[in-house]
PDB file of C-alpha atoms and ligand atoms in Angstrom:
ATOM      1  CA  MET A   2       0.000   0.000   0.000  1.00  0.00           C
ATOM      2  CA  PRO A   3       1.376   3.444  -0.864  1.00  0.00           C
ATOM      3  CA  GLY A   4      -0.316   5.017   2.183  1.00  0.00           C
ATOM      4  CA  PRO A   5      -2.355   8.215   2.227  1.00  0.00           C
ATOM      5  CA  ARG A   6      -1.501  11.016  -0.189  1.00  0.00           C
ATOM      6  CA  LEU A   7       0.744  13.703   1.246  1.00  0.00           C
ATOM      7  CA  GLY A   8      -0.246  17.349   0.926  1.00  0.00           C
ATOM      8  CA  VAL A   9       2.646  19.597   1.909  1.00  0.00           C
ATOM      9  CA  ASN A  10       1.659  22.937   3.366  1.00  0.00           C
ATOM     10  CA  VAL A  11       4.307  25.547   2.483  1.00  0.00           C
ATOM     11  CA  ASP A  12       2.797  28.491   4.404  1.00  0.00           C
ATOM     12  CA  HIS A  13       5.670  28.562   6.858  1.00  0.00           C
ATOM     13  CA  VAL A  14       8.209  29.176   4.126  1.00  0.00           C
ATOM     14  CA  ALA A  15       6.234  32.319   3.406  1.00  0.00           C
ATOM     15  CA  THR A  16       6.158  33.108   7.137  1.00  0.00           C
ATOM     16  CA  LEU A  17       9.958  33.238   7.140  1.00  0.00           C
ATOM     17  CA  ARG A  18       9.983  35.447   4.057  1.00  0.00           C
ATOM     18  CA  GLN A  19       7.386  37.840   5.509  1.00  0.00           C
ATOM     19  CA  ALA A  20       9.392  38.154   8.744  1.00  0.00           C
ATOM     20  CA  ARG A  21      11.685  40.413   6.709  1.00  0.00           C
ATOM     21  CA  ARG A  22       9.263  41.406   3.951  1.00  0.00           C
ATOM     22  CA  ALA A  23      11.937  39.950   1.677  1.00  0.00           C
ATOM     23  CA  ALA A  24      11.714  38.065  -1.616  1.00  0.00           C
ATOM     24  CA  TYR A  25      13.062  34.844  -0.107  1.00  0.00           C
ATOM     25  CA  PRO A  26      12.675  32.072   0.845  1.00  0.00           C
ATOM     26  CA  ASP A  27      10.115  31.588  -1.892  1.00  0.00           C
ATOM     27  CA  PRO A  28       7.240  29.177  -1.137  1.00  0.00           C
ATOM     28  CA  VAL A  29       6.995  28.576  -4.883  1.00  0.00           C
ATOM     29  CA  ALA A  30      10.491  27.060  -4.894  1.00  0.00           C
ATOM     30  CA  ALA A  31       9.637  25.062  -1.762  1.00  0.00           C
ATOM     31  CA  ALA A  32       6.532  23.691  -3.472  1.00  0.00           C
ATOM     32  CA  MET A  33       8.579  22.593  -6.478  1.00  0.00           C
ATOM     33  CA  LEU A  34      11.123  20.795  -4.295  1.00  0.00           C
ATOM     34  CA  ALA A  35       8.332  19.160  -2.293  1.00  0.00           C
ATOM     35  CA  GLU A  36       6.768  17.859  -5.505  1.00  0.00           C
ATOM     36  CA  LEU A  37      10.123  16.554  -6.745  1.00  0.00           C
ATOM     37  CA  ALA A  38      10.473  14.649  -3.470  1.00  0.00           C
ATOM     38  CA  GLY A  39       7.066  13.005  -3.853  1.00  0.00           C
ATOM     39  CA  ALA A  40       4.448  15.381  -2.418  1.00  0.00           C
ATOM     40  CA  ASP A  41       1.057  14.562  -3.905  1.00  0.00           C
ATOM     41  CA  GLN A  42      -0.391  18.000  -3.325  1.00  0.00           C
ATOM     42  CA  ILE A  43       0.619  21.494  -2.320  1.00  0.00           C
ATOM     43  CA  THR A  44      -1.545  23.163   0.295  1.00  0.00           C
ATOM     44  CA  ILE A  45      -1.570  26.883   1.027  1.00  0.00           C
ATOM     45  CA  HIS A  46      -3.708  29.084   3.231  1.00  0.00           C
ATOM     46  CA  LEU A  47      -4.463  32.572   2.011  1.00  0.00           C
ATOM     47  CA  ARG A  48      -5.332  34.401   5.204  1.00  0.00           C
ATOM     48  CA  GLU A  49      -7.354  37.563   5.294  1.00  0.00           C
ATOM     49  CA  ASP A  50      -4.416  39.412   6.884  1.00  0.00           C
ATOM     50  CA  ARG A  51      -1.929  37.973   4.332  1.00  0.00           C
ATOM     51  CA  ARG A  52       0.467  37.129   7.135  1.00  0.00           C
ATOM     52  CA  HIS A  53       2.276  34.477   5.098  1.00  0.00           C
ATOM     53  CA  ILE A  54       0.985  33.488   1.660  1.00  0.00           C
ATOM     54  CA  GLN A  55       0.496  36.474  -0.675  1.00  0.00           C
ATOM     55  CA  ASP A  56      -1.779  36.783  -3.699  1.00  0.00           C
ATOM     56  CA  ARG A  57       1.298  36.595  -5.912  1.00  0.00           C
ATOM     57  CA  ASP A  58       2.177  33.171  -4.471  1.00  0.00           C
ATOM     58  CA  LEU A  59      -1.226  31.850  -5.433  1.00  0.00           C
ATOM     59  CA  GLU A  60      -0.991  33.183  -8.942  1.00  0.00           C
ATOM     60  CA  VAL A  61       2.475  31.743  -9.529  1.00  0.00           C
ATOM     61  CA  MET A  62       1.695  28.399  -7.881  1.00  0.00           C
ATOM     62  CA  ARG A  63      -1.434  27.993  -9.958  1.00  0.00           C
ATOM     63  CA  LYS A  64       0.898  27.928 -12.967  1.00  0.00           C
ATOM     64  CA  THR A  65       3.784  25.949 -11.491  1.00  0.00           C
ATOM     65  CA  VAL A  66       2.245  23.301  -9.230  1.00  0.00           C
ATOM     66  CA  THR A  67       2.039  20.122 -11.265  1.00  0.00           C
ATOM     67  CA  THR A  68       0.303  17.866  -8.724  1.00  0.00           C
ATOM     68  CA  ARG A  69      -2.748  19.423  -7.089  1.00  0.00           C
ATOM     69  CA  LEU A  70      -3.208  22.812  -5.502  1.00  0.00           C
ATOM     70  CA  ASN A  71      -5.339  22.867  -2.362  1.00  0.00           C
ATOM     71  CA  LEU A  72      -6.319  26.354  -1.217  1.00  0.00           C
ATOM     72  CA  GLU A  73      -7.330  26.701   2.421  1.00  0.00           C
ATOM     73  CA  MET A  74      -9.518  29.745   2.958  1.00  0.00           C
ATOM     74  CA  ALA A  75     -12.288  31.244   5.044  1.00  0.00           C
ATOM     75  CA  ALA A  76     -15.836  31.124   3.710  1.00  0.00           C
ATOM     76  CA  THR A  77     -15.917  34.843   2.902  1.00  0.00           C
ATOM     77  CA  GLN A  78     -16.936  36.741  -0.207  1.00  0.00           C
ATOM     78  CA  GLU A  79     -13.395  38.000  -0.742  1.00  0.00           C
ATOM     79  CA  MET A  80     -11.972  34.482  -0.689  1.00  0.00           C
ATOM     80  CA  VAL A  81     -14.686  33.032  -2.884  1.00  0.00           C
ATOM     81  CA  LYS A  82     -13.772  35.663  -5.482  1.00  0.00           C
ATOM     82  CA  VAL A  83     -10.102  34.683  -5.221  1.00  0.00           C
ATOM     83  CA  ALA A  84     -10.984  31.004  -5.642  1.00  0.00           C
ATOM     84  CA  HIS A  85     -13.148  31.770  -8.638  1.00  0.00           C
ATOM     85  CA  GLU A  86     -10.298  33.553 -10.361  1.00  0.00           C
ATOM     86  CA  LEU A  87      -7.625  31.076  -9.342  1.00  0.00           C
ATOM     87  CA  ARG A  88      -9.513  27.792  -9.818  1.00  0.00           C
ATOM     88  CA  PRO A  89      -7.454  25.652  -7.459  1.00  0.00           C
ATOM     89  CA  ASP A  90      -7.984  21.904  -7.735  1.00  0.00           C
ATOM     90  CA  GLU A  91      -9.518  21.970  -4.289  1.00  0.00           C
ATOM     91  CA  VAL A  92     -10.660  24.456  -1.688  1.00  0.00           C
ATOM     92  CA  THR A  93     -10.611  23.569   1.990  1.00  0.00           C
ATOM     93  CA  LEU A  94     -12.872  25.840   3.998  1.00  0.00           C
ATOM     94  CA  VAL A  95     -11.375  26.697   7.379  1.00  0.00           C
ATOM     95  CA  PRO A  96     -12.490  28.984  10.194  1.00  0.00           C
ATOM     96  CA  GLU A  97     -10.357  32.057  10.632  1.00  0.00           C
ATOM     97  CA  ARG A  98      -9.828  34.477  13.458  1.00  0.00           C
ATOM     98  CA  ARG A  99      -7.307  37.247  13.098  1.00  0.00           C
ATOM     99  CA  GLU A 100      -5.755  36.799  16.532  1.00  0.00           C
ATOM    100  CA  GLU A 101      -5.128  33.070  16.335  1.00  0.00           C
ATOM    101  CA  LEU A 102      -1.614  31.687  15.957  1.00  0.00           C
ATOM    102  CA  THR A 103      -2.811  29.071  13.489  1.00  0.00           C
ATOM    103  CA  THR A 104      -6.168  27.511  12.630  1.00  0.00           C
ATOM    104  CA  GLU A 105      -7.317  26.571  16.113  1.00  0.00           C
ATOM    105  CA  GLY A 106     -10.527  24.631  15.702  1.00  0.00           C
ATOM    106  CA  GLY A 107     -12.638  23.105  12.987  1.00  0.00           C
ATOM    107  CA  LEU A 108     -15.298  24.864  10.973  1.00  0.00           C
ATOM    108  CA  ASP A 109     -18.688  24.822  12.705  1.00  0.00           C
ATOM    109  CA  VAL A 110     -20.732  23.534   9.791  1.00  0.00           C
ATOM    110  CA  ILE A 111     -23.834  23.136  11.953  1.00  0.00           C
ATOM    111  CA  ARG A 112     -23.955  26.778  13.059  1.00  0.00           C
ATOM    112  CA  GLY A 113     -22.697  28.201   9.792  1.00  0.00           C
ATOM    113  CA  ARG A 114     -24.831  25.915   7.690  1.00  0.00           C
ATOM    114  CA  ASP A 115     -26.391  28.512   5.364  1.00  0.00           C
ATOM    115  CA  THR A 116     -23.146  30.350   4.615  1.00  0.00           C
ATOM    116  CA  VAL A 117     -21.159  27.140   4.165  1.00  0.00           C
ATOM    117  CA  ALA A 118     -23.830  25.626   1.912  1.00  0.00           C
ATOM    118  CA  ARG A 119     -23.843  28.764  -0.252  1.00  0.00           C
ATOM    119  CA  VAL A 120     -20.057  28.809  -0.599  1.00  0.00           C
ATOM    120  CA  VAL A 121     -19.913  25.064  -1.316  1.00  0.00           C
ATOM    121  CA  LYS A 122     -22.511  25.467  -4.059  1.00  0.00           C
ATOM    122  CA  THR A 123     -20.721  28.423  -5.649  1.00  0.00           C
ATOM    123  CA  LEU A 124     -17.435  26.518  -5.727  1.00  0.00           C
ATOM    124  CA  ARG A 125     -19.027  23.274  -6.928  1.00  0.00           C
ATOM    125  CA  ASP A 126     -20.648  25.214  -9.755  1.00  0.00           C
ATOM    126  CA  ALA A 127     -17.168  26.430 -10.706  1.00  0.00           C
ATOM    127  CA  ASP A 128     -15.958  22.797 -10.766  1.00  0.00           C
ATOM    128  CA  VAL A 129     -13.799  23.196  -7.694  1.00  0.00           C
ATOM    129  CA  MET A 130     -13.706  20.305  -5.255  1.00  0.00           C
ATOM    130  CA  VAL A 131     -14.671  21.429  -1.746  1.00  0.00           C
ATOM    131  CA  SER A 132     -13.438  20.023   1.540  1.00  0.00           C
ATOM    132  CA  LEU A 133     -14.443  21.192   5.030  1.00  0.00           C
ATOM    133  CA  PHE A 134     -11.911  21.285   7.866  1.00  0.00           C
ATOM    134  CA  ILE A 135     -13.884  20.001  10.850  1.00  0.00           C
ATOM    135  CA  ASP A 136     -13.355  18.665  14.336  1.00  0.00           C
ATOM    136  CA  PRO A 137     -13.678  14.874  14.718  1.00  0.00           C
ATOM    137  CA  ASP A 138     -17.365  15.090  15.590  1.00  0.00           C
ATOM    138  CA  PRO A 139     -19.913  12.832  13.854  1.00  0.00           C
ATOM    139  CA  ASP A 140     -22.515  15.635  13.860  1.00  0.00           C
ATOM    140  CA  GLN A 141     -20.137  17.920  11.969  1.00  0.00           C
ATOM    141  CA  VAL A 142     -19.436  15.084   9.520  1.00  0.00           C
ATOM    142  CA  LYS A 143     -23.170  14.662   8.892  1.00  0.00           C
ATOM    143  CA  ALA A 144     -23.537  18.421   8.474  1.00  0.00           C
ATOM    144  CA  ALA A 145     -20.766  18.318   5.851  1.00  0.00           C
ATOM    145  CA  VAL A 146     -22.848  15.803   3.908  1.00  0.00           C
ATOM    146  CA  ARG A 147     -25.929  18.011   4.195  1.00  0.00           C
ATOM    147  CA  VAL A 148     -24.129  21.036   2.699  1.00  0.00           C
ATOM    148  CA  GLU A 149     -22.907  18.776  -0.126  1.00  0.00           C
ATOM    149  CA  ALA A 150     -19.168  19.013   0.425  1.00  0.00           C
ATOM    150  CA  HIS A 151     -17.095  16.490  -1.524  1.00  0.00           C
ATOM    151  CA  ALA A 152     -14.665  15.888   1.303  1.00  0.00           C
ATOM    152  CA  ILE A 153     -13.754  16.555   4.913  1.00  0.00           C
ATOM    153  CA  GLU A 154     -10.397  17.167   6.531  1.00  0.00           C
ATOM    154  CA  ILE A 155     -10.446  16.001  10.127  1.00  0.00           C
ATOM    155  CA  HIS A 156      -8.684  18.302  12.589  1.00  0.00           C
ATOM    156  CA  THR A 157      -6.034  16.229  14.369  1.00  0.00           C
ATOM    157  CA  GLY A 158      -4.852  19.049  16.656  1.00  0.00           C
ATOM    158  CA  ARG A 159      -6.346  17.660  19.861  1.00  0.00           C
ATOM    159  CA  TYR A 160      -4.879  14.229  19.190  1.00  0.00           C
ATOM    160  CA  CYS A 161      -1.466  15.816  18.571  1.00  0.00           C
ATOM    161  CA  ASP A 162      -1.666  18.012  21.675  1.00  0.00           C
ATOM    162  CA  ALA A 163      -2.847  15.234  24.043  1.00  0.00           C
ATOM    163  CA  ARG A 164      -0.470  14.971  26.996  1.00  0.00           C
ATOM    164  CA  THR A 165      -1.311  11.549  28.411  1.00  0.00           C
ATOM    165  CA  PRO A 166      -1.576   8.168  26.678  1.00  0.00           C
ATOM    166  CA  GLY A 167      -5.242   7.965  27.760  1.00  0.00           C
ATOM    167  CA  ASP A 168      -6.097  11.353  26.257  1.00  0.00           C
ATOM    168  CA  ARG A 169      -4.205  10.482  23.132  1.00  0.00           C
ATOM    169  CA  ARG A 170      -6.121   7.205  22.737  1.00  0.00           C
ATOM    170  CA  ARG A 171      -9.438   8.974  23.249  1.00  0.00           C
ATOM    171  CA  GLU A 172      -8.625  11.709  20.758  1.00  0.00           C
ATOM    172  CA  LEU A 173      -7.385   9.162  18.233  1.00  0.00           C
ATOM    173  CA  SER A 174     -10.575   7.157  18.549  1.00  0.00           C
ATOM    174  CA  ARG A 175     -12.559  10.347  17.803  1.00  0.00           C
ATOM    175  CA  VAL A 176     -10.532  10.749  14.612  1.00  0.00           C
ATOM    176  CA  VAL A 177     -11.153   7.088  13.723  1.00  0.00           C
ATOM    177  CA  ASP A 178     -14.927   7.396  14.301  1.00  0.00           C
ATOM    178  CA  ALA A 179     -15.188  10.604  12.278  1.00  0.00           C
ATOM    179  CA  ALA A 180     -13.178   9.064   9.423  1.00  0.00           C
ATOM    180  CA  LYS A 181     -15.373   5.953   9.355  1.00  0.00           C
ATOM    181  CA  THR A 182     -18.566   8.018   9.479  1.00  0.00           C
ATOM    182  CA  GLY A 183     -17.347  10.257   6.656  1.00  0.00           C
ATOM    183  CA  ALA A 184     -16.300   7.377   4.431  1.00  0.00           C
ATOM    184  CA  LYS A 185     -19.571   5.545   5.071  1.00  0.00           C
ATOM    185  CA  LEU A 186     -21.508   8.636   4.053  1.00  0.00           C
ATOM    186  CA  GLY A 187     -19.556   8.906   0.802  1.00  0.00           C
ATOM    187  CA  LEU A 188     -17.154  11.711   1.674  1.00  0.00           C
ATOM    188  CA  GLN A 189     -13.481  11.697   0.793  1.00  0.00           C
ATOM    189  CA  VAL A 190     -11.567  11.871   4.051  1.00  0.00           C
ATOM    190  CA  ALA A 191      -8.350  13.757   4.794  1.00  0.00           C
ATOM    191  CA  ALA A 192      -6.757  14.744   8.097  1.00  0.00           C
ATOM    192  CA  GLY A 193      -4.264  17.277   9.314  1.00  0.00           C
ATOM    193  CA  HIS A 194      -2.958  19.804  11.816  1.00  0.00           C
ATOM    194  CA  GLY A 195      -0.145  19.231  14.255  1.00  0.00           C
ATOM    195  CA  LEU A 196       1.020  15.995  12.631  1.00  0.00           C
ATOM    196  CA  ASN A 197       4.741  15.324  12.788  1.00  0.00           C
ATOM    197  CA  TYR A 198       7.293  12.540  12.348  1.00  0.00           C
ATOM    198  CA  GLN A 199       6.586  11.194  15.843  1.00  0.00           C
ATOM    199  CA  ASN A 200       2.794  11.182  15.947  1.00  0.00           C
ATOM    200  CA  VAL A 201       1.715  10.495  12.364  1.00  0.00           C
ATOM    201  CA  LEU A 202       1.780   6.667  12.277  1.00  0.00           C
ATOM    202  CA  PRO A 203      -1.449   5.956  14.212  1.00  0.00           C
ATOM    203  CA  VAL A 204      -3.266   8.340  11.845  1.00  0.00           C
ATOM    204  CA  VAL A 205      -1.700   6.709   8.781  1.00  0.00           C
ATOM    205  CA  ALA A 206      -3.097   3.390  10.043  1.00  0.00           C
ATOM    206  CA  ILE A 207      -6.683   4.648   9.679  1.00  0.00           C
ATOM    207  CA  ARG A 208      -7.756   3.042   6.414  1.00  0.00           C
ATOM    208  CA  GLU A 209     -10.469   5.599   5.637  1.00  0.00           C
ATOM    209  CA  ILE A 210      -8.032   8.533   5.645  1.00  0.00           C
ATOM    210  CA  GLU A 211      -6.849   9.069   2.098  1.00  0.00           C
ATOM    211  CA  GLU A 212      -4.805  12.227   2.504  1.00  0.00           C
ATOM    212  CA  LEU A 213      -2.784  14.063   5.138  1.00  0.00           C
ATOM    213  CA  ASN A 214      -1.905  17.749   5.000  1.00  0.00           C
ATOM    214  CA  ILE A 215       1.265  18.522   6.921  1.00  0.00           C
ATOM    215  CA  GLY A 216       3.070  21.848   7.162  1.00  0.00           C
ATOM    216  CA  HIS A 217       4.931  22.960  10.240  1.00  0.00           C
ATOM    217  CA  ALA A 218       6.799  19.708  10.933  1.00  0.00           C
ATOM    218  CA  ILE A 219       7.974  19.304   7.349  1.00  0.00           C
ATOM    219  CA  VAL A 220       9.051  22.925   6.893  1.00  0.00           C
ATOM    220  CA  ALA A 221      10.803  22.897  10.278  1.00  0.00           C
ATOM    221  CA  ARG A 222      12.755  19.756   9.329  1.00  0.00           C
ATOM    222  CA  ALA A 223      13.449  21.158   5.867  1.00  0.00           C
ATOM    223  CA  LEU A 224      15.204  24.113   7.477  1.00  0.00           C
ATOM    224  CA  LEU A 225      17.800  21.707   8.863  1.00  0.00           C
ATOM    225  CA  VAL A 226      17.994  18.869   6.357  1.00  0.00           C
ATOM    226  CA  GLY A 227      16.499  20.315   3.173  1.00  0.00           C
ATOM    227  CA  MET A 228      13.008  20.134   1.709  1.00  0.00           C
ATOM    228  CA  GLU A 229      13.541  17.041  -0.398  1.00  0.00           C
ATOM    229  CA  ARG A 230      14.808  14.937   2.490  1.00  0.00           C
ATOM    230  CA  ALA A 231      12.106  16.231   4.844  1.00  0.00           C
ATOM    231  CA  VAL A 232       9.350  15.302   2.377  1.00  0.00           C
ATOM    232  CA  ARG A 233      10.898  11.931   1.520  1.00  0.00           C
ATOM    233  CA  GLU A 234      11.158  10.988   5.181  1.00  0.00           C
ATOM    234  CA  MET A 235       7.474  11.806   5.691  1.00  0.00           C
ATOM    235  CA  LYS A 236       6.487   9.924   2.529  1.00  0.00           C
ATOM    236  CA  ASP A 237       8.413   6.896   3.832  1.00  0.00           C
ATOM    237  CA  LEU A 238       6.476   7.005   7.097  1.00  0.00           C
ATOM    238  CA  LEU A 239       3.194   7.235   5.199  1.00  0.00           C
ATOM    239  CA  SER A 240       3.939   4.143   3.150  1.00  0.00           C
ATOM    240  CA  ARG A 241       5.457   2.187   6.034  1.00  0.00           C
ATOM    241  CA  GLY A 242       2.508   2.844   8.327  1.00  0.00           C
ATOM    242  CA  ALA A 243      -0.221   2.180   5.775  1.00  0.00           C
ATOM    243  CA  PRO A 244      -2.758  -0.483   6.805  1.00  0.00           C
TER     244      PRO A 244
HETATM  245  N1  LIG B 508      -4.753  21.413   7.450  1.00  0.00           N
HETATM  246  C1  LIG B 508      -5.346  22.609   7.690  1.00  0.00           C
HETATM  247  C2  LIG B 508      -6.769  22.780   7.297  1.00  0.00           C
HETATM  248  C3  LIG B 508      -4.627  23.667   8.270  1.00  0.00           C
HETATM  249  O1  LIG B 508      -5.226  24.849   8.494  1.00  0.00           O
HETATM  250  C4  LIG B 508      -3.254  23.478   8.578  1.00  0.00           C
HETATM  251  C5  LIG B 508      -2.467  24.603   9.152  1.00  0.00           C
HETATM  252  O2  LIG B 508      -2.363  25.612   8.232  1.00  0.00           O
HETATM  253  C6  LIG B 508      -2.686  22.228   8.302  1.00  0.00           C
HETATM  254  C7  LIG B 508      -3.465  21.204   7.752  1.00  0.00           C
HETATM  255  C8  LIG B 508      -1.246  21.937   8.579  1.00  0.00           C
HETATM  256  O3  LIG B 508      -1.021  22.000   9.941  1.00  0.00           O
HETATM  257  P1  LIG B 508       0.466  21.890  10.502  1.00  0.00           P
HETATM  258  O4  LIG B 508       1.199  23.090  10.003  1.00  0.00           O
HETATM  259  O5  LIG B 508       0.300  21.874  11.975  1.00  0.00           O
HETATM  260  O6  LIG B 508       1.046  20.623   9.928  1.00  0.00           O
END
């Protein structure tokens, strides 16, 4: 088994560039190296405050990414317009608060049902695949089906942050249940957030999870050993741990 597909999130390369408002390091170059090393997808998050990825990065990556481009974005009018112009292969809708360090929780599809449904429809009509980044909660999974998303990405942050073996087991079983529910209901299932070289294997072992999106751990390792090696090492784990 080749294991789940690997989406490499290159936002943090842009974070380093924006720390100096410089032209480098370029996330476009990082995306190319990640693809050469076996990444199956490049994932980027265009935030409202443009703290890392810039509009220019999107435009260039749309032309240079040869695998798939997954755009994470908030369900706002501004972002829907961007997605319409850019036509990424996939949009992942994420919640967004300006003050957060990173995406902290999943999208509340139950509360935001009308807005999410409208955005999903607009993107589907433009032939863009839509995934919803949600907490591992069966009710959110069912809500994702009701708004007609193609896919879900299960938030693994709580599993990754769990401090005790018991908490970790409980959080992992939530991820397993959500993945099974999603697959049974016909959704494509991805997972991500907080995954690293130490904690990824139990998630890889979940048969229903077809894709993982990993950013911080890969970019952090790439800083020390290079992007190609960092991606290859993660790809190896994904194929070794596959069920
Ligand atoms: N998936 C989604 C939807 C995210 O928002 C992020 C963080 O940008 C990731 C995956 C990657 O998370 P991490 O950087 O912790 O690997």
